[in-house]
């Protein structure tokens, strides 16, 4: 598959790149752990592995997807556009896996870059954020997404807010 | 180019090709049916999409994976190939046939071709298959491939599964 968006983006402090097999252990540690209440976790190990492989596979299927957020080569999270089966609209997600790296603006920096890359080639993307996830709501607002009261409901995040990002 | 180039393998009646979203409807129908009960189903369409994306991502992450099995007229008959997500006891050869394609020896023929490819092109020196104890059809395939029951293993979703060991490259 030919990429639709850049497969690597360098920001001031971070590198967004494709996921690598070596990133799986950090992703597993995050998604089986306690910091996942905003994203439907924690999940059993086999489910986390399936999701990791599916993230890699989506890049092949669609030419865009979710990047590893690398800090000096080490993956500390992921950010980018998830597009499951056509029933659901494309949605941007961002997550810092490593608790020690939160609160430094890395999610905002990575999500802004991923959003910009995607909206350079596609008109619109959603974000679904749990109403209690204040940190993530701040990220959405900082990167220029707007709250859409009438936006589609997320299939399983029943109290989530819908944000919209649109190409200018 | 994202991902890896998946080879095409041929056998007498089958073509083994890269999995692709064009098979998704058939794949989702399989996962909606009771036929998928030994391999993680029944599952929603959303979950089936993640499974298909995961099959494709496995190639990216491991450099090998599972193939779509096509009849020579292009009919999608199943998914067969090498599988090694994290936490597996060893890399395995796995097979699933779509509705209406069982009982014809396709799983055996495809798995045999995949095993030959793994041994000759990918340097595998041994292979296992993980099989649900009640999946008698799959055990029959394993036996026809010359594999034999070796021991039990516990998977967090499937519970107890049997490890069947295939004959090696020089058997």
Tab-separated table of N, CA, C and O in Angstrom, chain A residues 36-161:
chain	number	residue	atom	x	y	z
A	36	UNK	N	-5.988	3.257	31.944
A	36	UNK	CA	-6.712	3.104	30.686
A	36	UNK	C	-8.215	3.306	30.834
A	36	UNK	O	-8.982	2.935	29.953
A	37	UNK	N	-8.660	3.923	31.932
A	37	UNK	CA	-10.115	4.047	32.123
A	37	UNK	C	-10.753	4.976	31.090
A	37	UNK	O	-11.943	4.851	30.809
A	38	UNK	N	-9.984	5.859	30.485
A	38	UNK	CA	-10.540	6.743	29.453
A	38	UNK	C	-10.642	6.079	28.092
A	38	UNK	O	-11.228	6.626	27.166
A	39	UNK	N	-10.068	4.900	27.949
A	39	UNK	CA	-10.042	4.238	26.631
A	39	UNK	C	-10.547	2.798	26.715
A	39	UNK	O	-10.170	1.945	25.917
A	40	UNK	N	-11.404	2.527	27.708
A	40	UNK	CA	-12.060	1.217	27.753
A	40	UNK	C	-11.229	0.088	28.346
A	40	UNK	O	-11.616	-1.068	28.255
A	41	UNK	N	-10.081	0.424	28.961
A	41	UNK	CA	-9.219	-0.623	29.508
A	41	UNK	C	-9.433	-0.796	30.991
A	41	UNK	O	-10.347	-0.213	31.539
A	42	UNK	N	-8.563	-1.524	31.693
A	42	UNK	CA	-7.512	-2.354	31.102
A	42	UNK	C	-8.068	-3.573	30.360
A	42	UNK	O	-9.175	-4.007	30.619
A	43	UNK	N	-7.257	-4.082	29.442
A	43	UNK	CA	-7.663	-5.219	28.612
A	43	UNK	C	-6.733	-6.398	28.871
A	43	UNK	O	-5.563	-6.208	29.215
A	44	UNK	N	-7.241	-7.623	28.644
A	44	UNK	CA	-6.355	-8.792	28.745
A	44	UNK	C	-5.260	-8.732	27.681
A	44	UNK	O	-5.435	-8.136	26.609
A	45	UNK	N	-4.169	-9.414	27.993
A	45	UNK	CA	-2.988	-9.364	27.128
A	45	UNK	C	-3.296	-9.745	25.669
A	45	UNK	O	-2.825	-9.080	24.739
A	46	UNK	N	-4.077	-10.794	25.466
A	46	UNK	CA	-4.299	-11.230	24.071
A	46	UNK	C	-5.085	-10.192	23.276
A	46	UNK	O	-4.874	-10.039	22.083
A	47	UNK	N	-5.975	-9.451	23.955
A	47	UNK	CA	-6.725	-8.402	23.262
A	47	UNK	C	-5.798	-7.243	22.893
A	47	UNK	O	-5.882	-6.664	21.802
A	48	UNK	N	-4.893	-6.920	23.798
A	48	UNK	CA	-3.947	-5.830	23.548
A	48	UNK	C	-3.054	-6.177	22.351
A	48	UNK	O	-2.805	-5.335	21.485
A	49	UNK	N	-2.612	-7.413	22.296
A	49	UNK	CA	-1.762	-7.832	21.172
A	49	UNK	C	-2.535	-7.747	19.864
A	49	UNK	O	-2.031	-7.259	18.855
A	50	UNK	N	-3.805	-8.170	19.897
A	50	UNK	CA	-4.637	-8.062	18.684
A	50	UNK	C	-4.745	-6.614	18.218
A	50	UNK	O	-4.680	-6.315	17.032
A	51	UNK	N	-4.925	-5.710	19.172
A	51	UNK	CA	-5.076	-4.295	18.807
A	51	UNK	C	-3.774	-3.736	18.233
A	51	UNK	O	-3.790	-2.934	17.307
A	52	UNK	N	-2.662	-4.166	18.797
A	52	UNK	CA	-1.359	-3.712	18.316
A	52	UNK	C	-1.156	-4.160	16.860
A	52	UNK	O	-0.781	-3.359	15.998
A	53	UNK	N	-1.429	-5.416	16.596
A	53	UNK	CA	-1.284	-5.930	15.231
A	53	UNK	C	-2.268	-5.229	14.294
A	53	UNK	O	-1.952	-4.928	13.145
A	54	UNK	N	-3.486	-4.974	14.799
A	54	UNK	CA	-4.488	-4.311	13.962
A	54	UNK	C	-4.065	-2.877	13.632
A	54	UNK	O	-4.323	-2.380	12.532
A	55	UNK	N	-3.404	-2.196	14.592
A	55	UNK	CA	-2.902	-0.843	14.304
A	55	UNK	C	-1.907	-0.891	13.151
A	55	UNK	O	-1.932	-0.048	12.246
A	56	UNK	N	-1.011	-1.878	13.182
A	56	UNK	CA	-0.031	-2.015	12.094
A	56	UNK	C	-0.725	-2.363	10.785
A	56	UNK	O	-0.386	-1.831	9.723
A	57	UNK	N	-1.728	-3.243	10.858
A	57	UNK	CA	-2.417	-3.679	9.649
A	57	UNK	C	-3.228	-2.568	8.997
A	57	UNK	O	-3.354	-2.512	7.778
A	58	UNK	N	-3.782	-1.673	9.817
A	58	UNK	CA	-4.582	-0.583	9.241
A	58	UNK	C	-3.747	0.292	8.305
A	58	UNK	O	-4.239	0.794	7.296
A	59	UNK	N	-2.478	0.481	8.635
A	59	UNK	CA	-1.601	1.261	7.747
A	59	UNK	C	-1.531	0.626	6.362
A	59	UNK	O	-1.529	1.318	5.341
A	60	UNK	N	-1.464	-0.710	6.337
A	60	UNK	CA	-1.366	-1.413	5.055
A	60	UNK	C	-2.686	-1.303	4.294
A	60	UNK	O	-2.713	-1.127	3.075
A	61	UNK	N	-3.798	-1.386	5.028
A	61	UNK	CA	-5.118	-1.366	4.395
A	61	UNK	C	-5.476	0.038	3.884
A	61	UNK	O	-5.993	0.198	2.785
A	62	UNK	N	-5.182	1.053	4.685
A	62	UNK	CA	-5.712	2.386	4.384
A	62	UNK	C	-4.647	3.413	3.984
A	62	UNK	O	-4.986	4.495	3.515
A	63	UNK	N	-3.389	3.101	4.261
A	63	UNK	CA	-2.340	4.068	3.938
A	63	UNK	C	-2.205	5.183	4.959
A	63	UNK	O	-1.421	6.109	4.780
A	64	UNK	N	-2.978	5.103	6.010
A	64	UNK	CA	-2.795	5.995	7.158
A	64	UNK	C	-3.123	5.205	8.412
A	64	UNK	O	-3.662	4.092	8.325
A	65	UNK	N	-2.777	5.774	9.563
A	65	UNK	CA	-3.038	5.027	10.786
A	65	UNK	C	-2.461	5.739	11.985
A	65	UNK	O	-2.246	6.960	11.947
A	66	UNK	N	-2.220	4.983	13.017
A	66	UNK	CA	-1.714	5.561	14.250
A	66	UNK	C	-0.206	5.332	14.355
A	66	UNK	O	0.273	4.224	14.142
A	67	UNK	N	0.499	6.409	14.637
A	67	UNK	CA	1.956	6.386	14.720
A	67	UNK	C	2.405	6.030	16.138
A	67	UNK	O	1.710	6.332	17.114
A	68	UNK	N	3.602	5.463	16.249
A	68	UNK	CA	4.284	5.446	17.536
A	68	UNK	C	4.812	6.856	17.783
A	68	UNK	O	5.339	7.499	16.872
A	69	UNK	N	4.640	7.350	19.008
A	69	UNK	CA	5.254	8.625	19.405
A	69	UNK	C	6.592	8.268	20.048
A	69	UNK	O	6.631	7.659	21.111
A	70	UNK	N	7.674	8.624	19.359
A	70	UNK	CA	8.984	8.226	19.860
A	70	UNK	C	9.721	9.430	20.450
A	70	UNK	O	9.729	10.523	19.880
A	71	UNK	N	10.310	9.187	21.595
A	71	UNK	CA	11.126	10.184	22.280
A	71	UNK	C	12.536	9.603	22.325
A	71	UNK	O	12.767	8.583	22.965
A	72	UNK	N	13.450	10.209	21.596
A	72	UNK	CA	14.818	9.673	21.458
A	72	UNK	C	14.785	8.183	21.082
A	72	UNK	O	15.496	7.354	21.648
A	73	UNK	N	13.902	7.845	20.149
A	73	UNK	CA	13.837	6.481	19.632
A	73	UNK	C	12.907	5.558	20.384
A	73	UNK	O	12.468	4.536	19.854
A	74	UNK	N	12.584	5.883	21.615
A	74	UNK	CA	11.765	4.996	22.448
A	74	UNK	C	10.297	5.385	22.329
A	74	UNK	O	9.949	6.551	22.513
A	75	UNK	N	9.423	4.406	22.052
A	75	UNK	CA	7.985	4.709	21.921
A	75	UNK	C	7.388	4.963	23.294
A	75	UNK	O	7.521	4.142	24.204
A	76	UNK	N	6.739	6.117	23.438
A	76	UNK	CA	6.100	6.463	24.718
A	76	UNK	C	4.587	6.581	24.573
A	76	UNK	O	3.886	6.866	25.538
A	77	UNK	N	4.070	6.361	23.359
A	77	UNK	CA	2.631	6.464	23.146
A	77	UNK	C	2.302	6.290	21.688
A	77	UNK	O	3.173	5.932	20.884
A	78	UNK	N	1.031	6.519	21.350
A	78	UNK	CA	0.644	6.482	19.940
A	78	UNK	C	-0.350	7.596	19.664
A	78	UNK	O	-1.067	8.043	20.557
A	79	UNK	N	-0.364	8.042	18.420
A	79	UNK	CA	-1.310	9.084	17.998
A	79	UNK	C	-1.540	8.927	16.501
A	79	UNK	O	-0.611	8.590	15.756
A	80	UNK	N	-2.782	9.182	16.080
A	80	UNK	CA	-3.076	9.092	14.660
A	80	UNK	C	-4.514	8.710	14.433
A	80	UNK	O	-5.323	8.718	15.364
A	81	UNK	N	-4.823	8.373	13.193
A	81	UNK	CA	-6.228	8.186	12.814
A	81	UNK	C	-6.567	6.699	12.712
A	81	UNK	O	-5.950	5.949	11.965
A	82	UNK	N	-7.580	6.327	13.487
A	82	UNK	CA	-8.143	4.980	13.476
A	82	UNK	C	-9.335	4.976	12.530
A	82	UNK	O	-10.193	5.851	12.612
A	83	UNK	N	-9.363	4.020	11.626
A	83	UNK	CA	-10.556	3.884	10.786
A	83	UNK	C	-10.911	2.421	10.664
A	83	UNK	O	-10.371	1.693	9.842
A	84	UNK	N	-11.817	1.987	11.520
A	84	UNK	CA	-12.299	0.611	11.498
A	84	UNK	C	-13.218	0.483	10.289
A	84	UNK	O	-13.349	1.396	9.484
A	85	UNK	N	-13.840	-0.633	10.157
A	85	UNK	CA	-14.861	-0.901	9.153
A	85	UNK	C	-15.702	0.346	8.837
A	85	UNK	O	-15.949	1.177	9.703
A	86	UNK	N	-16.159	0.448	7.628
A	86	UNK	CA	-16.785	1.672	7.098
A	86	UNK	C	-17.969	2.184	7.919
A	86	UNK	O	-18.417	3.302	7.733
A	87	UNK	N	-18.492	1.360	8.807
A	87	UNK	CA	-19.616	1.787	9.651
A	87	UNK	C	-19.229	3.006	10.490
A	87	UNK	O	-20.048	3.873	10.777
A	88	UNK	N	-17.974	3.082	10.888
A	88	UNK	CA	-17.521	4.173	11.744
A	88	UNK	C	-16.696	5.174	10.952
A	88	UNK	O	-15.897	4.787	10.101
A	89	UNK	N	-16.876	6.457	11.290
A	89	UNK	CA	-16.090	7.499	10.637
A	89	UNK	C	-14.660	7.473	11.189
A	89	UNK	O	-14.435	7.039	12.313
A	90	UNK	N	-13.697	7.943	10.392
A	90	UNK	CA	-12.320	8.008	10.873
A	90	UNK	C	-12.233	8.841	12.159
A	90	UNK	O	-12.881	9.880	12.286
A	91	UNK	N	-11.441	8.369	13.103
A	91	UNK	CA	-11.312	9.082	14.382
A	91	UNK	C	-9.847	9.180	14.770
A	91	UNK	O	-9.082	8.228	14.565
A	92	UNK	N	-9.467	10.340	15.290
A	92	UNK	CA	-8.086	10.509	15.731
A	92	UNK	C	-8.000	10.188	17.221
A	92	UNK	O	-8.924	10.500	17.981
A	93	UNK	N	-6.942	9.493	17.590
A	93	UNK	CA	-6.742	9.148	18.998
A	93	UNK	C	-5.317	9.517	19.383
A	93	UNK	O	-4.430	9.623	18.527
A	94	UNK	N	-5.101	9.733	20.667
A	94	UNK	CA	-3.746	9.975	21.175
A	94	UNK	C	-3.659	9.424	22.583
A	94	UNK	O	-4.609	9.510	23.360
A	95	UNK	N	-2.533	8.841	22.895
A	95	UNK	CA	-2.341	8.222	24.198
A	95	UNK	C	-0.860	8.245	24.540
A	95	UNK	O	-0.028	7.897	23.699
A	96	UNK	N	-0.546	8.667	25.752
A	96	UNK	CA	0.825	8.517	26.246
A	96	UNK	C	0.858	7.264	27.114
A	96	UNK	O	0.142	7.167	28.110
A	97	UNK	N	1.663	6.267	26.702
A	97	UNK	CA	1.696	4.989	27.424
A	97	UNK	C	2.448	5.121	28.742
A	97	UNK	O	2.101	4.491	29.731
A	98	UNK	N	3.506	5.889	28.701
A	98	UNK	CA	4.439	5.932	29.837
A	98	UNK	C	4.016	7.049	30.804
A	98	UNK	O	4.123	8.234	30.484
A	99	UNK	N	3.557	6.657	31.990
A	99	UNK	CA	3.033	7.631	32.965
A	99	UNK	C	4.057	8.721	33.280
A	99	UNK	O	3.696	9.873	33.542
A	100	UNK	N	5.338	8.376	33.230
A	100	UNK	CA	6.387	9.345	33.565
A	100	UNK	C	6.509	10.442	32.508
A	100	UNK	O	7.124	11.485	32.750
A	101	UNK	N	5.913	10.225	31.333
A	101	UNK	CA	6.035	11.202	30.239
A	101	UNK	C	4.753	12.004	30.022
A	101	UNK	O	4.629	12.726	29.030
A	102	UNK	N	3.789	11.876	30.933
A	102	UNK	CA	2.568	12.674	30.804
A	102	UNK	C	2.809	14.067	31.388
A	102	UNK	O	3.776	14.289	32.127
A	103	UNK	N	1.948	14.994	31.031
A	103	UNK	CA	2.034	16.348	31.596
A	103	UNK	C	3.118	17.207	30.986
A	103	UNK	O	3.433	18.277	31.489
A	104	UNK	N	3.700	16.755	29.891
A	104	UNK	CA	4.787	17.507	29.261
A	104	UNK	C	4.380	18.076	27.906
A	104	UNK	O	5.210	18.647	27.202
A	105	UNK	N	3.114	17.879	27.545
A	105	UNK	CA	2.641	18.405	26.265
A	105	UNK	C	2.965	17.510	25.080
A	105	UNK	O	2.762	17.905	23.929
A	106	UNK	N	3.437	16.313	25.344
A	106	UNK	CA	3.798	15.423	24.232
A	106	UNK	C	2.567	14.983	23.432
A	106	UNK	O	2.619	14.885	22.201
A	107	UNK	N	1.452	14.692	24.127
A	107	UNK	CA	0.240	14.262	23.406
A	107	UNK	C	-0.226	15.378	22.467
A	107	UNK	O	-0.586	15.117	21.310
A	108	UNK	N	-0.211	16.612	22.955
A	108	UNK	CA	-0.630	17.742	22.117
A	108	UNK	C	0.293	17.878	20.908
A	108	UNK	O	-0.157	18.040	19.768
A	109	UNK	N	1.591	17.799	21.157
A	109	UNK	CA	2.573	17.953	20.076
A	109	UNK	C	2.395	16.863	19.017
A	109	UNK	O	2.415	17.140	17.806
A	110	UNK	N	2.189	15.627	19.477
A	110	UNK	CA	2.049	14.502	18.543
A	110	UNK	C	0.700	14.563	17.824
A	110	UNK	O	0.621	14.361	16.608
A	111	UNK	N	-0.367	14.841	18.580
A	111	UNK	CA	-1.709	14.853	17.976
A	111	UNK	C	-1.829	15.982	16.952
A	111	UNK	O	-2.453	15.814	15.898
A	112	UNK	N	-1.212	17.133	17.254
A	112	UNK	CA	-1.254	18.258	16.306
A	112	UNK	C	-0.590	17.861	14.988
A	112	UNK	O	-1.107	18.125	13.900
A	113	UNK	N	0.550	17.181	15.086
A	113	UNK	CA	1.269	16.774	13.873
A	113	UNK	C	0.480	15.729	13.093
A	113	UNK	O	0.362	15.798	11.865
A	114	UNK	N	-0.094	14.763	13.817
A	114	UNK	CA	-0.857	13.703	13.142
A	114	UNK	C	-2.113	14.283	12.489
A	114	UNK	O	-2.473	13.921	11.365
A	115	UNK	N	-2.776	15.194	13.188
A	115	UNK	CA	-3.988	15.829	12.662
A	115	UNK	C	-3.659	16.639	11.407
A	115	UNK	O	-4.365	16.559	10.393
A	116	UNK	N	-2.578	17.413	11.472
A	116	UNK	CA	-2.184	18.228	10.322
A	116	UNK	C	-1.889	17.374	9.107
A	116	UNK	O	-2.310	17.701	7.990
A	117	UNK	N	-1.182	16.271	9.319
A	117	UNK	CA	-0.852	15.376	8.209
A	117	UNK	C	-2.098	14.783	7.580
A	117	UNK	O	-2.219	14.673	6.356
A	118	UNK	N	-3.054	14.419	8.423
A	118	UNK	CA	-4.275	13.779	7.918
A	118	UNK	C	-5.168	14.787	7.198
A	118	UNK	O	-5.697	14.519	6.122
A	119	UNK	N	-5.334	15.972	7.802
A	119	UNK	CA	-6.231	16.973	7.198
A	119	UNK	C	-5.617	17.624	5.953
A	119	UNK	O	-6.304	18.332	5.230
A	120	UNK	N	-4.341	17.353	5.698
A	120	UNK	CA	-3.759	17.813	4.441
A	120	UNK	C	-4.303	17.009	3.262
A	120	UNK	O	-4.244	17.460	2.115
A	121	UNK	N	-4.825	15.790	3.526
A	121	UNK	CA	-5.298	14.934	2.437
A	121	UNK	C	-6.760	14.518	2.566
A	121	UNK	O	-7.355	14.003	1.618
A	122	UNK	N	-7.354	14.704	3.744
A	122	UNK	CA	-8.752	14.336	3.955
A	122	UNK	C	-9.452	15.505	4.638
A	122	UNK	O	-8.824	16.252	5.392
A	123	UNK	N	-10.781	15.667	4.401
A	123	UNK	CA	-11.448	16.885	4.858
A	123	UNK	C	-11.774	16.937	6.343
A	123	UNK	O	-11.897	18.025	6.913
A	124	UNK	N	-11.898	15.779	7.017
A	124	UNK	CA	-12.558	15.827	8.319
A	124	UNK	C	-12.204	14.585	9.126
A	124	UNK	O	-12.080	13.488	8.584
A	125	UNK	N	-12.084	14.759	10.434
A	125	UNK	CA	-11.860	13.622	11.320
A	125	UNK	C	-12.501	13.918	12.671
A	125	UNK	O	-12.590	15.083	13.084
A	126	UNK	N	-12.975	12.868	13.328
A	126	UNK	CA	-13.604	13.018	14.645
A	126	UNK	C	-12.642	12.612	15.747
A	126	UNK	O	-11.653	11.919	15.504
A	127	UNK	N	-12.964	13.031	16.977
A	127	UNK	CA	-12.329	12.462	18.175
A	127	UNK	C	-13.433	12.226	19.191
A	127	UNK	O	-14.313	13.086	19.357
A	128	UNK	N	-13.415	11.069	19.825
A	128	UNK	CA	-14.397	10.749	20.858
A	128	UNK	C	-13.664	10.708	22.191
A	128	UNK	O	-12.737	9.919	22.366
A	129	UNK	N	-14.083	11.563	23.120
A	129	UNK	CA	-13.347	11.685	24.386
A	129	UNK	C	-14.333	11.570	25.542
A	129	UNK	O	-15.379	12.234	25.547
A	130	UNK	N	-13.998	10.735	26.498
A	130	UNK	CA	-14.855	10.591	27.679
A	130	UNK	C	-14.995	11.951	28.364
A	130	UNK	O	-14.006	12.693	28.497
A	131	UNK	N	-16.213	12.252	28.819
A	131	UNK	CA	-16.472	13.590	29.374
A	131	UNK	C	-15.618	13.875	30.614
A	131	UNK	O	-15.357	15.025	30.933
A	132	UNK	N	-15.145	12.806	31.301
A	132	UNK	CA	-14.317	13.010	32.492
A	132	UNK	C	-12.832	13.135	32.166
A	132	UNK	O	-12.020	13.380	33.047
A	133	UNK	N	-12.485	12.955	30.891
A	133	UNK	CA	-11.063	12.943	30.520
A	133	UNK	C	-10.602	14.370	30.178
A	133	UNK	O	-10.403	14.726	29.019
A	134	UNK	N	-10.433	15.175	31.222
A	134	UNK	CA	-10.146	16.607	31.034
A	134	UNK	C	-8.839	16.833	30.280
A	134	UNK	O	-8.731	17.744	29.452
A	135	UNK	N	-7.838	16.000	30.544
A	135	UNK	CA	-6.535	16.184	29.889
A	135	UNK	C	-6.680	16.032	28.378
A	135	UNK	O	-6.123	16.814	27.599
A	136	UNK	N	-7.470	15.039	27.968
A	136	UNK	CA	-7.619	14.784	26.541
A	136	UNK	C	-8.487	15.860	25.870
A	136	UNK	O	-8.239	16.234	24.715
A	137	UNK	N	-9.481	16.345	26.598
A	137	UNK	CA	-10.304	17.440	26.061
A	137	UNK	C	-9.435	18.672	25.800
A	137	UNK	O	-9.554	19.340	24.772
A	138	UNK	N	-8.512	18.946	26.726
A	138	UNK	CA	-7.591	20.082	26.516
A	138	UNK	C	-6.747	19.879	25.265
A	138	UNK	O	-6.504	20.822	24.509
A	139	UNK	N	-6.294	18.661	25.050
A	139	UNK	CA	-5.506	18.394	23.842
A	139	UNK	C	-6.341	18.706	22.602
A	139	UNK	O	-5.885	19.422	21.700
A	140	UNK	N	-7.573	18.203	22.568
A	140	UNK	CA	-8.441	18.428	21.395
A	140	UNK	C	-8.609	19.919	21.133
A	140	UNK	O	-8.545	20.376	19.985
A	141	UNK	N	-8.821	20.680	22.203
A	141	UNK	CA	-9.051	22.116	22.011
A	141	UNK	C	-7.771	22.827	21.574
A	141	UNK	O	-7.804	23.694	20.696
A	142	UNK	N	-6.649	22.428	22.158
A	142	UNK	CA	-5.380	23.066	21.773
A	142	UNK	C	-5.017	22.831	20.313
A	142	UNK	O	-4.403	23.674	19.674
A	143	UNK	N	-5.382	21.666	19.784
A	143	UNK	CA	-4.994	21.385	18.398
A	143	UNK	C	-6.070	21.842	17.414
A	143	UNK	O	-5.997	21.535	16.218
A	144	UNK	N	-7.070	22.570	17.910
A	144	UNK	CA	-8.016	23.220	16.997
A	144	UNK	C	-9.226	22.401	16.630
A	144	UNK	O	-9.899	22.704	15.646
A	145	UNK	N	-9.521	21.357	17.397
A	145	UNK	CA	-10.764	20.618	17.144
A	145	UNK	C	-11.886	21.297	17.939
A	145	UNK	O	-11.644	21.916	18.973
A	146	UNK	N	-13.119	21.186	17.414
A	146	UNK	CA	-14.227	21.842	18.115
A	146	UNK	C	-15.252	20.813	18.558
A	146	UNK	O	-15.487	19.804	17.888
A	147	UNK	N	-15.855	21.091	19.709
A	147	UNK	CA	-16.870	20.207	20.275
A	147	UNK	C	-18.116	20.248	19.398
A	147	UNK	O	-18.610	21.320	19.081
A	148	UNK	N	-18.609	19.094	18.973
A	148	UNK	CA	-19.808	19.020	18.138
A	148	UNK	C	-20.914	18.325	18.932
A	148	UNK	O	-20.904	17.102	19.085
A	149	UNK	N	-21.864	19.158	19.422
A	149	UNK	CA	-22.953	18.616	20.249
A	149	UNK	C	-23.765	17.565	19.492
A	149	UNK	O	-24.327	16.660	20.082
A	150	UNK	N	-23.821	17.715	18.163
A	150	UNK	CA	-24.664	16.829	17.354
A	150	UNK	C	-23.857	15.732	16.657
A	150	UNK	O	-24.375	15.032	15.784
A	151	UNK	N	-22.600	15.622	17.051
A	151	UNK	CA	-21.743	14.636	16.394
A	151	UNK	C	-22.198	13.218	16.693
A	151	UNK	O	-22.948	12.985	17.640
A	152	UNK	N	-21.752	12.244	15.881
A	152	UNK	CA	-22.172	10.858	16.098
A	152	UNK	C	-21.689	10.325	17.448
A	152	UNK	O	-20.618	10.705	17.918
A	153	UNK	N	-22.505	9.469	18.038
A	153	UNK	CA	-22.143	8.837	19.307
A	153	UNK	C	-21.129	7.730	19.053
A	153	UNK	O	-21.193	7.015	18.049
A	154	UNK	N	-20.213	7.601	19.974
A	154	UNK	CA	-19.264	6.495	19.892
A	154	UNK	C	-19.976	5.185	20.256
A	154	UNK	O	-20.841	5.180	21.129
A	155	UNK	N	-19.624	4.073	19.585
A	155	UNK	CA	-20.363	2.826	19.819
A	155	UNK	C	-20.342	2.336	21.273
A	155	UNK	O	-21.322	1.761	21.733
A	156	UNK	N	-19.227	2.492	21.973
A	156	UNK	CA	-19.221	1.980	23.354
A	156	UNK	C	-18.809	3.000	24.400
A	156	UNK	O	-18.999	2.765	25.588
A	157	UNK	N	-18.304	4.173	24.005
A	157	UNK	CA	-17.998	5.219	24.998
A	157	UNK	C	-19.241	6.102	25.123
A	157	UNK	O	-19.342	7.155	24.509
A	158	UNK	N	-20.202	5.636	25.926
A	158	UNK	CA	-21.549	6.197	25.893
A	158	UNK	C	-21.619	7.656	26.352
A	158	UNK	O	-22.490	8.400	25.921
A	159	UNK	N	-20.735	8.073	27.233
A	159	UNK	CA	-20.782	9.453	27.733
A	159	UNK	C	-19.717	10.324	27.074
A	159	UNK	O	-19.349	11.367	27.601
A	160	UNK	N	-19.214	9.873	25.937
A	160	UNK	CA	-18.104	10.608	25.334
A	160	UNK	C	-18.597	11.857	24.605
A	160	UNK	O	-19.742	11.928	24.168
A	161	UNK	N	-17.700	12.811	24.491
A	161	UNK	CA	-17.957	14.035	23.720
A	161	UNK	C	-17.352	13.839	22.344
A	161	UNK	O	-16.310	13.195	22.207
